[in-house]
mmCIF file of C-alpha atoms in Angstrom:
data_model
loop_
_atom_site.group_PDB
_atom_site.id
_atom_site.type_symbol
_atom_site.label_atom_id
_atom_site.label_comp_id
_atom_site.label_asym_id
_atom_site.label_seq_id
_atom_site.Cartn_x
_atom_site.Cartn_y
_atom_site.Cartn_z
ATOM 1 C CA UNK L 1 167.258 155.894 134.128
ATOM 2 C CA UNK L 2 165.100 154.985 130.966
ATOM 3 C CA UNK L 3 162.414 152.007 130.669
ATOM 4 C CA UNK L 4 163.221 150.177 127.737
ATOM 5 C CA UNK L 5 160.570 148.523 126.109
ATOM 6 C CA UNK L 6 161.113 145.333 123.178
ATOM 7 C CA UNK L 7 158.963 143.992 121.117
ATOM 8 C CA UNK L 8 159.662 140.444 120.087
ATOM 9 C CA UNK L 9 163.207 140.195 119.611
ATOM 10 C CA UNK L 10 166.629 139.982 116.867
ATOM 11 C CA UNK L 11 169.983 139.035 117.291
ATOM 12 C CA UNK L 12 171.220 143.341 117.210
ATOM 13 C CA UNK L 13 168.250 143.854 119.432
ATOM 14 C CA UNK L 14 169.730 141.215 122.317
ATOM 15 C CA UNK L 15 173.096 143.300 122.421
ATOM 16 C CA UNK L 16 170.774 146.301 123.665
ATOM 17 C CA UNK L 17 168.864 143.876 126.109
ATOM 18 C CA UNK L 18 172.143 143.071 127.618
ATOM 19 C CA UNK L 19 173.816 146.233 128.189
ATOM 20 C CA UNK L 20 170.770 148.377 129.284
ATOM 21 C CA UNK L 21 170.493 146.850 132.740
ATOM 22 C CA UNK L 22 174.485 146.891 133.288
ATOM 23 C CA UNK L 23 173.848 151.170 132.578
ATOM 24 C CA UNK L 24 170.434 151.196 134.877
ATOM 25 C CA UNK L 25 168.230 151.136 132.468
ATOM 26 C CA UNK L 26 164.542 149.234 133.135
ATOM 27 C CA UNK L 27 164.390 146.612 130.524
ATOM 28 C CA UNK L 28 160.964 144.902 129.499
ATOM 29 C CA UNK L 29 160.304 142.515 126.747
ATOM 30 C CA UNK L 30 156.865 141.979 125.171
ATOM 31 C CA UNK L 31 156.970 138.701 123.058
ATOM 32 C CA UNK L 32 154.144 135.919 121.717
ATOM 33 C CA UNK L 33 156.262 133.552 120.644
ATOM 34 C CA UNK L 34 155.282 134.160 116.779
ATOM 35 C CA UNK L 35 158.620 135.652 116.300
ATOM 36 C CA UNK L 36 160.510 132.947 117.817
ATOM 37 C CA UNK L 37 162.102 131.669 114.660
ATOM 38 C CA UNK L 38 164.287 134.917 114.535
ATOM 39 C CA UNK L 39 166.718 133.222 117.029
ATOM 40 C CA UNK L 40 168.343 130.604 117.622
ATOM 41 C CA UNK L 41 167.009 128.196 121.159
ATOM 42 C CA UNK L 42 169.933 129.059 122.738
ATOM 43 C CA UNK L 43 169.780 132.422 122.721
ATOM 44 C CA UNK L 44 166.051 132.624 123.243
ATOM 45 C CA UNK L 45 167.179 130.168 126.964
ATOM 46 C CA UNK L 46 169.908 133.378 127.385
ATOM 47 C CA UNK L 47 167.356 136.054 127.376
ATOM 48 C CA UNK L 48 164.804 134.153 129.253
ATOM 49 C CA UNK L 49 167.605 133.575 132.379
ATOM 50 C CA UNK L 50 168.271 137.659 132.276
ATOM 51 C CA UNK L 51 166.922 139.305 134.969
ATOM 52 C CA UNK L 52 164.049 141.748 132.799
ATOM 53 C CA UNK L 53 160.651 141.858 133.052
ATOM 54 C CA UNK L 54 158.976 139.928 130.233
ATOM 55 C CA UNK L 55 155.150 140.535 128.723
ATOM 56 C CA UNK L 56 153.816 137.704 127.247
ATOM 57 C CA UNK L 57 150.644 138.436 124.701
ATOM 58 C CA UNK L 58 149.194 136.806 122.382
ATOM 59 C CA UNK L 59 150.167 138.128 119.061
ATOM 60 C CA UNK L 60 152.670 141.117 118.664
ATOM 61 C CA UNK L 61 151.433 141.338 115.030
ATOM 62 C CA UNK L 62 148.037 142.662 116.632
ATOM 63 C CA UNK L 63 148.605 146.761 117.271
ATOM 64 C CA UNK L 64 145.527 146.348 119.483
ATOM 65 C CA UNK L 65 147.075 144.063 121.905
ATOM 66 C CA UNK L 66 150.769 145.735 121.439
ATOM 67 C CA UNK L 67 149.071 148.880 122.573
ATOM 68 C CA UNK L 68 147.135 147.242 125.656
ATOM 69 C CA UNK L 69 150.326 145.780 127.225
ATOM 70 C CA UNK L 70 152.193 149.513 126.704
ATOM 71 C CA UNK L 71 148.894 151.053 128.847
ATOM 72 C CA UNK L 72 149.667 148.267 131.663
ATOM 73 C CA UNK L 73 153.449 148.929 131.283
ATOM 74 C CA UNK L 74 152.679 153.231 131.098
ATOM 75 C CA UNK L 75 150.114 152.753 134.182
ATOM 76 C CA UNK L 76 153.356 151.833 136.358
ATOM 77 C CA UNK L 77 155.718 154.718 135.304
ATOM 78 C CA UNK L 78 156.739 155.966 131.842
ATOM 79 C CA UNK L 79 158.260 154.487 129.257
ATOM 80 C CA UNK L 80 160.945 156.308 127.559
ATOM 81 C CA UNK L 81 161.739 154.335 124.101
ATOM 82 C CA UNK L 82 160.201 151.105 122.568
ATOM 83 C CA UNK L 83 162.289 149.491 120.189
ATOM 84 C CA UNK L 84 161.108 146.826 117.679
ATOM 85 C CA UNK L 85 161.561 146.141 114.261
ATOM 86 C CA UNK L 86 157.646 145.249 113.747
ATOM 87 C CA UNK L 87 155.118 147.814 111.784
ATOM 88 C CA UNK L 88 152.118 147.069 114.214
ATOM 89 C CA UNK L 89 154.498 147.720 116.908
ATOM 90 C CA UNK L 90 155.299 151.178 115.781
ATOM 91 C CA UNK L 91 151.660 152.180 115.526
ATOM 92 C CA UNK L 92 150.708 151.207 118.953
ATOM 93 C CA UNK L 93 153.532 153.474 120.425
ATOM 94 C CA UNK L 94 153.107 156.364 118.519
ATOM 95 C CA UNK L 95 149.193 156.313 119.502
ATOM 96 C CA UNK L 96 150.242 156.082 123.366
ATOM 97 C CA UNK L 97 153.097 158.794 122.877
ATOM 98 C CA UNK L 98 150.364 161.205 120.714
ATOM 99 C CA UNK L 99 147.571 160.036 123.820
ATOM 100 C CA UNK L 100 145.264 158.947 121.278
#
């Protein structure tokens, strides 16, 4: 099935991060904590008790470091979609999906 790659998190976003596994889907999560304020504790200690793998950087506002951890995740198999509602998020991926 598909590797599923978030960046940071939203409330619509941890629908998605539920259901993917249930369907086979690889889910990863690549946070720095800068977006925490988008949820609610509880729901950040929900996500963090799934079973996903999680990427901890330290700023998902930095394209530079977005695109590092999507090398590490690409150097271990593809990654089929990376979902995010962040703008330095979107650059990084597009670079690694153009190979530049």
């Amino acid at each position: 099935m598909a590797h599923m790659v978030f960046v940071e998190t939203t409330r619509p976003a941890t629908r998605a991060i539920d259901h993917a596994p249930a369907m086979g889907h690889e889910v990863t999560l690549i946070r720095s904590g800068r977006f925490d304020w988008l949820l609610p504790p509880a729901e950040h200690n929900r996500i963090r008790a799934l079973d996903i793998r999680r990427v901890e950087i330290a700023d998902t506002r930095s394209d530079v470091l977005i695109e590092a951890a999507l090398r590490d995740l690409m150097a271990g198999g593809p990654v089929d979609a990376v979902l995010t509602a962040l703008q330095p998020a979107g650059w990084a991926s597009g670079r690694r999906r153009h190979g530049a």
